[in-house]
Short mmCIF file of C-alpha atoms and ligand atoms in Angstrom, two decimals:
data_model
loop_
_atom_site.label_atom_id
_atom_site.label_comp_id
_atom_site.label_asym_id
_atom_site.label_seq_id
_atom_site.Cartn_x
_atom_site.Cartn_y
_atom_site.Cartn_z
CA MET A 1 -15.80 -16.78 -9.25
CA LYS A 2 -12.47 -17.78 -9.21
CA VAL A 3 -10.01 -15.50 -6.55
CA THR A 4 -5.84 -14.89 -7.55
CA PRO A 5 -3.92 -16.08 -5.19
CA SER A 6 -1.65 -13.15 -3.84
CA LEU A 7 1.89 -14.31 -6.08
CA THR A 8 3.81 -12.07 -3.50
CA LEU A 9 2.35 -13.44 -0.25
CA ALA A 10 4.15 -16.94 -2.50
CA ILE A 11 6.87 -16.17 -3.53
CA THR A 12 7.57 -14.43 0.16
CA ALA A 13 6.44 -18.07 1.10
CA LYS A 14 8.25 -19.41 -1.27
CA ALA A 15 11.75 -17.62 0.27
CA LYS A 16 10.37 -18.88 3.67
CA ARG A 17 11.14 -22.82 2.29
CA MET A 18 13.80 -21.92 1.31
CA LYS A 19 15.91 -20.33 3.24
CA GLU A 20 13.58 -23.03 6.90
CA GLN A 21 15.70 -25.83 4.05
CA GLY A 22 19.18 -24.31 4.50
CA VAL A 23 19.51 -22.41 1.58
CA ASP A 24 21.19 -19.41 1.18
CA VAL A 25 18.08 -16.41 -0.28
CA VAL A 26 18.76 -13.71 -0.40
CA SER A 27 14.89 -12.00 -0.48
CA LEU A 28 13.77 -9.34 -1.97
CA ALA A 29 9.96 -9.99 -2.29
CA ALA A 30 8.26 -9.23 0.73
CA GLY A 31 6.43 -6.11 0.67
CA GLU A 32 7.03 -5.10 4.30
CA PRO A 33 9.53 -3.05 5.85
CA ASP A 34 12.70 -3.60 9.37
CA THR A 35 11.70 -1.73 11.29
CA LEU A 36 10.62 -2.40 14.43
CA PRO A 37 7.62 -1.31 16.73
CA PRO A 38 7.56 1.76 19.29
CA GLU A 39 8.38 1.03 22.90
CA PRO A 40 5.39 2.49 23.93
CA ALA A 41 3.04 0.60 21.71
CA LYS A 42 4.68 -3.09 22.35
CA GLU A 43 4.47 -1.64 26.32
CA ALA A 44 0.82 -0.34 25.47
CA ALA A 45 0.17 -4.68 23.91
CA ILE A 46 1.63 -6.33 26.75
CA GLN A 47 -1.03 -4.37 29.94
CA ALA A 48 -4.27 -4.02 26.94
CA VAL A 49 -3.65 -8.10 27.19
CA LYS A 50 -3.31 -8.33 31.45
CA ASP A 51 -6.12 -5.95 31.93
CA ASN A 52 -8.78 -8.11 30.55
CA PHE A 53 -9.45 -6.28 27.34
CA ALA A 54 -9.89 -9.54 25.48
CA GLN A 55 -14.19 -9.02 24.60
CA TYR A 56 -15.51 -8.15 20.84
CA THR A 57 -14.78 -4.43 20.41
CA ALA A 58 -17.07 -1.56 18.28
CA GLU A 59 -16.90 -3.19 14.94
CA SER A 60 -15.58 0.07 13.31
CA GLY A 61 -12.83 0.38 16.13
CA ILE A 62 -12.65 1.74 19.84
CA ASN A 63 -13.55 5.24 20.47
CA GLU A 64 -10.02 5.69 21.76
CA LEU A 65 -8.46 5.17 18.40
CA LYS A 66 -10.52 7.45 16.41
CA GLU A 67 -9.88 9.78 17.88
CA ALA A 68 -5.58 9.30 17.48
CA ILE A 69 -6.95 8.30 14.30
CA VAL A 70 -8.27 11.92 13.86
CA LYS A 71 -4.89 13.82 15.18
CA LYS A 72 -2.73 11.71 12.60
CA PHE A 73 -4.87 12.60 10.49
CA LYS A 74 -4.69 16.91 11.17
CA ARG A 75 -0.55 16.28 11.75
CA ASP A 76 -0.05 14.55 9.20
CA ASN A 77 -2.26 15.28 6.43
CA ASN A 78 -3.77 18.71 7.11
CA LEU A 79 -7.38 16.45 6.88
CA ASP A 80 -10.05 17.57 9.51
CA TYR A 81 -12.35 14.61 10.33
CA LYS A 82 -14.58 13.67 12.66
CA THR A 83 -14.41 10.21 15.15
CA ASP A 84 -17.60 9.20 12.42
CA ASN A 85 -16.30 9.91 9.28
CA VAL A 86 -13.89 7.06 10.15
CA ILE A 87 -13.30 2.93 10.31
CA VAL A 88 -10.66 0.53 11.79
CA SER A 89 -10.61 -2.56 10.29
CA ASN A 90 -8.11 -5.39 9.64
CA GLY A 91 -5.96 -3.77 7.49
CA ALA A 92 -5.74 -1.49 4.92
CA LYS A 93 -7.00 -4.32 2.35
CA GLN A 94 -9.89 -4.91 4.53
CA VAL A 95 -10.50 -1.06 4.76
CA LEU A 96 -10.52 -1.80 0.89
CA PHE A 97 -12.64 -4.28 0.38
CA ASN A 98 -15.50 -2.74 2.45
CA ALA A 99 -15.21 0.38 -0.17
CA VAL A 100 -15.32 -1.90 -2.70
CA PHE A 101 -18.02 -3.79 -1.37
CA ALA A 102 -19.62 -0.74 -0.73
CA LEU A 103 -20.25 1.35 -3.35
CA GLY A 104 -19.98 -1.47 -5.96
CA PRO A 105 -21.75 -2.92 -8.37
CA GLY A 106 -20.00 -0.95 -10.76
CA ASP A 107 -16.29 0.50 -12.27
CA PHE A 108 -13.65 1.69 -10.49
CA ILE A 109 -11.15 3.13 -12.88
CA VAL A 110 -7.58 1.67 -11.90
CA PRO A 111 -4.16 2.88 -13.07
CA VAL A 112 -0.88 0.42 -14.23
CA PRO A 113 0.98 0.10 -13.11
CA PHE A 114 -1.41 -0.67 -9.59
CA TRP A 115 -1.71 -2.33 -6.09
CA LEU A 116 -2.43 -6.89 -7.39
CA THR A 117 -4.63 -6.79 -4.14
CA TYR A 118 -7.04 -3.90 -6.53
CA PRO A 119 -8.51 -6.09 -9.22
CA GLU A 120 -9.99 -9.61 -7.32
CA GLN A 121 -11.42 -7.05 -4.43
CA VAL A 122 -13.48 -5.36 -7.03
CA LYS A 123 -13.72 -8.60 -8.48
CA MET A 124 -14.91 -10.26 -5.61
CA ALA A 125 -18.08 -7.19 -4.79
CA GLN A 126 -19.31 -8.38 -8.78
CA SER A 127 -17.67 -5.39 -9.78
CA LYS A 128 -15.53 -4.44 -13.05
CA THR A 129 -12.30 -3.17 -12.85
CA VAL A 130 -11.26 -0.15 -15.56
CA PHE A 131 -7.94 -0.02 -16.41
CA CYS A 132 -6.10 2.68 -17.29
CA GLN A 133 -2.75 3.67 -18.79
CA THR A 134 -0.23 5.99 -17.04
CA ASP A 135 2.27 8.52 -18.62
CA ASN A 136 5.93 6.50 -17.20
CA ASN A 137 4.55 5.28 -14.14
CA GLN A 138 2.91 9.13 -13.74
CA PHE A 139 -1.16 9.02 -13.19
CA LYS A 140 -1.85 11.88 -14.90
CA ALA A 141 -6.15 12.74 -15.32
CA ASP A 142 -5.97 13.80 -18.86
CA LEU A 143 -5.61 8.73 -19.14
CA ILE A 144 -7.91 8.33 -15.97
CA ALA A 145 -10.82 10.58 -18.20
CA GLU A 146 -11.27 8.82 -21.44
CA LYS A 147 -12.22 5.67 -18.82
CA ILE A 148 -15.13 7.17 -16.71
CA SER A 149 -18.36 6.48 -18.09
CA ARG A 150 -22.35 6.48 -16.58
CA ASP A 151 -20.49 3.35 -14.66
CA THR A 152 -18.09 4.53 -12.98
CA LYS A 153 -18.29 4.42 -8.71
CA ALA A 154 -14.67 4.95 -8.02
CA ILE A 155 -11.11 6.02 -9.15
CA ILE A 156 -8.66 4.48 -7.03
CA LEU A 157 -5.87 6.41 -6.29
CA ASN A 158 -2.25 4.74 -5.20
CA SER A 159 0.59 7.49 -4.06
CA PRO A 160 2.94 6.85 -2.88
CA ASN A 161 2.50 3.73 -5.63
CA ASN A 162 3.00 0.22 -4.91
CA PRO A 163 4.65 -0.56 -7.41
CA SER A 164 5.97 2.22 -9.16
CA GLY A 165 7.39 3.68 -6.42
CA ALA A 166 5.56 6.48 -8.06
CA VAL A 167 3.86 10.08 -6.44
CA VAL A 168 1.59 12.25 -7.26
CA SER A 169 2.05 15.31 -7.54
CA LYS A 170 0.03 18.02 -5.77
CA ALA A 171 -0.87 19.48 -9.51
CA GLU A 172 -2.28 16.47 -11.16
CA LEU A 173 -3.88 15.48 -7.26
CA LYS A 174 -5.83 18.61 -7.88
CA ARG A 175 -6.28 17.81 -11.69
CA ILE A 176 -8.04 14.25 -11.06
CA ALA A 177 -9.76 15.73 -7.75
CA ASP A 178 -11.89 18.44 -10.69
CA LEU A 179 -12.61 14.87 -12.15
CA ALA A 180 -14.47 13.49 -9.69
CA LEU A 181 -16.12 16.40 -8.54
CA ASN A 182 -17.15 16.56 -12.21
CA HIS A 183 -18.67 12.91 -12.53
CA ASN A 184 -19.21 12.27 -9.17
CA ILE A 185 -17.25 9.93 -8.74
CA MET A 186 -15.58 8.93 -5.21
CA VAL A 187 -11.77 7.94 -5.00
CA LEU A 188 -9.81 5.62 -2.95
CA SER A 189 -7.09 6.99 -1.73
CA ASP A 190 -4.64 3.66 -1.01
CA GLU A 191 -1.93 5.81 0.90
CA VAL A 192 -0.14 3.48 2.51
CA TYR A 193 3.71 4.12 1.81
CA GLU A 194 3.53 7.69 2.64
CA TYR A 195 6.40 8.36 5.09
CA PHE A 196 7.71 6.39 2.47
CA THR A 197 9.08 9.77 -0.32
CA TYR A 198 11.94 10.52 -0.84
CA ASP A 199 12.60 13.98 -2.68
CA VAL A 200 8.96 14.44 -3.18
CA GLU A 201 5.91 15.77 -0.42
CA HIS A 202 2.64 13.51 0.18
CA VAL A 203 -0.11 15.25 -0.32
CA SER A 204 -4.35 14.11 -0.43
CA ILE A 205 -6.48 13.88 -2.14
CA ALA A 206 -8.82 14.89 0.42
CA SER A 207 -6.66 17.75 1.91
CA LEU A 208 -8.03 19.42 -1.74
CA GLY A 209 -10.82 21.48 -0.88
CA PRO A 210 -13.97 19.84 1.19
CA GLU A 211 -16.42 19.31 -1.30
CA ILE A 212 -13.19 16.48 -3.00
CA ARG A 213 -13.14 15.50 1.50
CA GLU A 214 -16.86 13.75 0.62
CA LYS A 215 -16.16 12.63 -2.38
CA THR A 216 -13.04 11.18 -1.26
CA VAL A 217 -12.23 7.35 1.26
CA THR A 218 -8.24 7.92 2.51
CA ILE A 219 -6.66 4.70 2.89
CA ASN A 220 -4.25 4.38 5.31
CA SER A 221 -2.10 1.76 8.15
CA LEU A 222 0.01 0.88 10.55
CA SER A 223 1.67 -2.00 8.62
CA LYS A 224 4.40 -0.06 6.37
CA SER A 225 4.23 3.02 9.06
CA SER A 226 4.85 1.52 12.33
CA GLY A 227 6.42 -1.62 10.78
CA VAL A 228 3.35 -3.62 12.19
CA PRO A 229 2.29 -5.77 9.28
CA GLY A 230 1.31 -8.98 11.12
CA TRP A 231 -0.53 -6.48 13.66
CA ARG A 232 -3.47 -5.93 11.16
CA ILE A 233 -4.84 -2.42 11.79
CA GLY A 234 -5.59 -0.74 9.28
CA TYR A 235 -8.27 2.54 8.93
CA ALA A 236 -9.46 4.85 6.46
CA ALA A 237 -11.52 8.61 7.17
CA GLY A 238 -14.84 9.00 4.99
CA PRO A 239 -17.67 10.71 3.87
CA VAL A 240 -19.65 9.05 7.02
CA ASP A 241 -22.65 8.05 5.29
CA LEU A 242 -20.64 6.14 3.42
CA VAL A 243 -18.31 5.18 6.85
CA LYS A 244 -21.65 3.42 7.83
CA ASP A 245 -22.06 1.29 5.26
CA MET A 246 -18.22 -0.45 5.74
CA SER A 247 -18.64 -0.33 8.48
CA ALA A 248 -22.04 -2.73 8.45
CA ILE A 249 -20.12 -4.71 6.05
CA GLN A 250 -17.52 -5.18 8.28
CA SER A 251 -19.71 -6.42 11.57
CA HIS A 252 -20.42 -9.18 9.60
CA VAL A 253 -17.54 -10.41 8.16
CA THR A 254 -15.00 -10.37 11.00
CA SER A 255 -16.93 -8.00 13.61
CA ASN A 256 -14.05 -6.33 14.89
CA PRO A 257 -10.16 -5.39 14.32
CA CYS A 258 -7.75 -7.83 17.25
CA SER A 259 -8.82 -5.72 20.58
CA ILE A 260 -5.36 -5.58 22.04
CA ALA A 261 -3.61 -4.74 18.65
CA GLN A 262 -5.98 -1.38 18.67
CA LYS A 263 -4.30 -0.58 21.72
CA ALA A 264 -1.20 -1.08 20.74
CA ALA A 265 -1.92 1.22 17.22
CA VAL A 266 -3.12 3.97 19.71
CA LYS A 267 0.52 4.67 20.90
CA ALA A 268 2.08 4.44 17.56
CA LEU A 269 0.75 6.94 16.24
CA ASP A 270 2.10 9.38 18.19
CA PHE A 271 4.73 8.39 16.75
CA GLY A 272 5.48 9.81 13.07
CA LYS A 273 7.41 9.97 9.92
CA ASN A 274 10.63 8.79 11.35
CA PRO A 275 14.26 10.98 9.62
CA ALA A 276 16.31 8.89 10.86
CA VAL A 277 14.90 5.23 8.66
CA LEU A 278 13.84 7.67 5.76
CA LYS A 279 17.58 8.74 5.66
CA GLU A 280 18.04 4.29 5.29
CA TYR A 281 15.81 3.78 2.87
CA ARG A 282 17.75 6.47 0.61
CA GLU A 283 20.72 4.85 0.90
CA ARG A 284 18.92 2.28 0.07
CA ARG A 285 17.16 3.59 -2.57
CA ASP A 286 20.12 4.77 -4.22
CA LEU A 287 22.28 1.88 -4.05
CA MET A 288 19.94 -0.98 -5.50
CA VAL A 289 18.69 1.82 -8.18
CA ASP A 290 23.40 3.11 -8.82
CA GLY A 291 23.30 -1.82 -8.77
CA LEU A 292 21.15 -2.08 -11.09
CA ASN A 293 21.46 0.38 -13.21
CA SER A 294 25.70 -0.64 -12.77
CA ILE A 295 24.60 -3.97 -14.37
CA GLY A 296 22.74 -3.09 -17.68
CA LEU A 297 18.92 -2.74 -15.79
CA ASN A 298 17.65 -0.10 -16.80
CA CYS A 299 16.04 2.42 -13.34
CA GLN A 300 14.22 5.13 -12.64
CA LYS A 301 15.01 6.37 -9.65
CA PRO A 302 11.55 5.90 -7.74
CA ALA A 303 9.78 9.29 -5.86
CA GLY A 304 8.26 6.78 -2.94
CA ALA A 305 7.45 2.92 -1.28
CA PHE A 306 10.35 1.02 -0.93
CA TYR A 307 10.31 -0.74 -4.49
CA CYS A 308 12.59 -0.70 -7.91
CA TRP A 309 10.19 -1.10 -10.84
CA VAL A 310 12.45 -2.55 -13.78
CA LYS A 311 11.69 -2.99 -17.06
CA ILE A 312 13.05 -7.08 -18.09
CA ASN A 313 13.16 -8.41 -21.54
CA GLY A 314 10.88 -11.24 -21.39
CA ASP A 315 8.31 -12.73 -19.39
CA SER A 316 8.58 -11.49 -15.77
CA MET A 317 7.38 -14.87 -14.22
CA ASP A 318 9.67 -16.60 -16.34
CA PHE A 319 12.96 -14.42 -15.14
CA CYS A 320 11.57 -14.61 -11.75
CA SER A 321 10.97 -18.13 -11.03
CA LYS A 322 14.21 -19.30 -13.12
CA LEU A 323 16.01 -16.37 -11.06
CA LEU A 324 14.75 -18.11 -7.71
CA GLU A 325 15.93 -21.54 -9.22
CA GLN A 326 19.60 -20.32 -10.21
CA SER A 327 20.01 -17.72 -8.22
CA LYS A 328 18.33 -17.71 -5.40
CA VAL A 329 16.90 -14.25 -5.44
CA ALA A 330 14.02 -13.38 -4.25
CA ILE A 331 11.70 -11.77 -6.13
CA ILE A 332 8.70 -9.99 -7.88
CA PRO A 333 7.28 -10.76 -11.11
CA GLY A 334 5.14 -7.57 -12.67
CA GLU A 335 2.84 -9.54 -13.97
CA PRO A 336 0.30 -9.52 -11.55
CA PHE A 337 0.79 -5.34 -11.04
CA GLY A 338 -0.73 -5.40 -15.19
CA MET A 339 2.97 -5.32 -16.44
CA LYS A 340 4.57 -8.38 -17.87
CA ASP A 341 8.06 -7.12 -18.39
CA TYR A 342 8.70 -5.23 -15.32
CA VAL A 343 10.12 -7.39 -12.13
CA ARG A 344 9.70 -5.91 -8.57
CA LEU A 345 12.75 -5.86 -6.09
CA SER A 346 12.07 -4.33 -2.35
CA TYR A 347 14.82 -2.35 -1.00
CA ALA A 348 13.29 -3.02 3.24
CA VAL A 349 16.25 -4.95 3.51
CA PRO A 350 20.04 -4.53 5.06
CA LYS A 351 22.10 -2.62 1.94
CA GLU A 352 24.61 -5.77 2.17
CA LYS A 353 21.05 -7.58 1.07
CA ILE A 354 21.44 -5.26 -1.73
CA LYS A 355 24.54 -5.61 -2.53
CA GLU A 356 24.79 -9.16 -2.30
CA ALA A 357 21.27 -9.85 -3.83
CA ILE A 358 22.48 -6.66 -6.96
CA LYS A 359 26.05 -9.56 -7.12
CA LYS A 360 23.98 -12.37 -8.36
CA ILE A 361 21.80 -10.99 -10.49
CA LYS A 362 24.41 -10.00 -12.17
CA GLU A 363 25.79 -13.54 -12.64
CA PHE A 364 22.07 -14.42 -13.53
CA VAL A 365 21.94 -12.07 -16.61
C1 PLP B 401 -0.81 -0.52 -2.12
C2 PLP B 401 -0.76 -1.00 -0.38
N1 PLP B 401 -1.91 -1.35 -0.39
C3 PLP B 401 -2.35 -1.64 0.39
C4 PLP B 401 -2.06 -2.42 1.40
C5 PLP B 401 -2.30 -2.89 2.37
O1 PLP B 401 -2.08 -3.08 4.05
P1 PLP B 401 -2.16 -3.74 4.95
O2 PLP B 401 -1.42 -4.51 5.54
O3 PLP B 401 -2.79 -2.37 5.81
O4 PLP B 401 -3.74 -4.42 4.43
C6 PLP B 401 -0.86 -3.24 0.72
C7 PLP B 401 1.03 -3.85 1.45
O5 PLP B 401 0.97 -4.59 0.12
C8 PLP B 401 0.10 -1.65 -0.19
O6 PLP B 401 1.15 -2.45 -1.00
#
């Protein structure tokens, strides 16, 4: 089996290398916010080190953290879970892997465009990705329905979406929930960008009723919401038996998530959506969207996440490599996200960088 390495990580690393060599690169490649971790969380990490909190923990996470996660789900998503429903992993990436592995082998429906890791994980789990069209990047239950078969194990939902920024409305989520219930399939709901919604409300599909909650794994992470992607803390809540299977897989793959990061995460979860961050990110989004449209690149305003998803003429791989080589701007080609003629630009960078990048892209196109 051949697994394709993550192109986002590869381009981000290339841009970093060029910067280290003294090249003035503007990188709009990274999928991480530029916010700083909450102070109490940093202090909790230091304290955990001093307290020698250095042993293996329970594989699915320490109880104190699971309790904080239960509280967070209630506070932010109106979801009632118990600690038995919760698993903590090394990032949402690992939670998702555990879920895909535990549910497979079988078919996983993935709407296009998609976060590039989904099909690779499905492949690793000896399962099959069934791609499904969207309507102008919007998830549609009708289009998902066309792809359901006897072999379908789950639909992978990602709202707010990476790369398109689309946010699925409550009405559409209700239709997708009905579909999952009628066909007895699971929903893996990746909600890692939940704190980044601008003009619309984020709704967790599992909050639409107890039946769909039992058919959903609600996946989240501290990476984007708390600005700590390197700490590698992701988590999920789902049906108890499935969560047990996911924990068993994790116990053989990585044992537990880092003990120090778990202690820090308890404190980080005290902080919900930050209006100041949201205001800044909304301004950056508007700056980038207006800038791109002003230079003739057609970009719709994304409702969530922190990416602009832009249609270009020609092949995105070629476009991005030439843009990096010639104009020193790093962005991500759409191909690994399932759309060859799109590119993804992150606006999780200061406004001056956005302005500089637009100027350089203008000269390039
Ligand atoms: C849609 C989506 N899900 C999950 C992740 C992974 O998050 P984590 O850092 O928690 O593994 C990312 C990171 O880029 C993402 O874009």
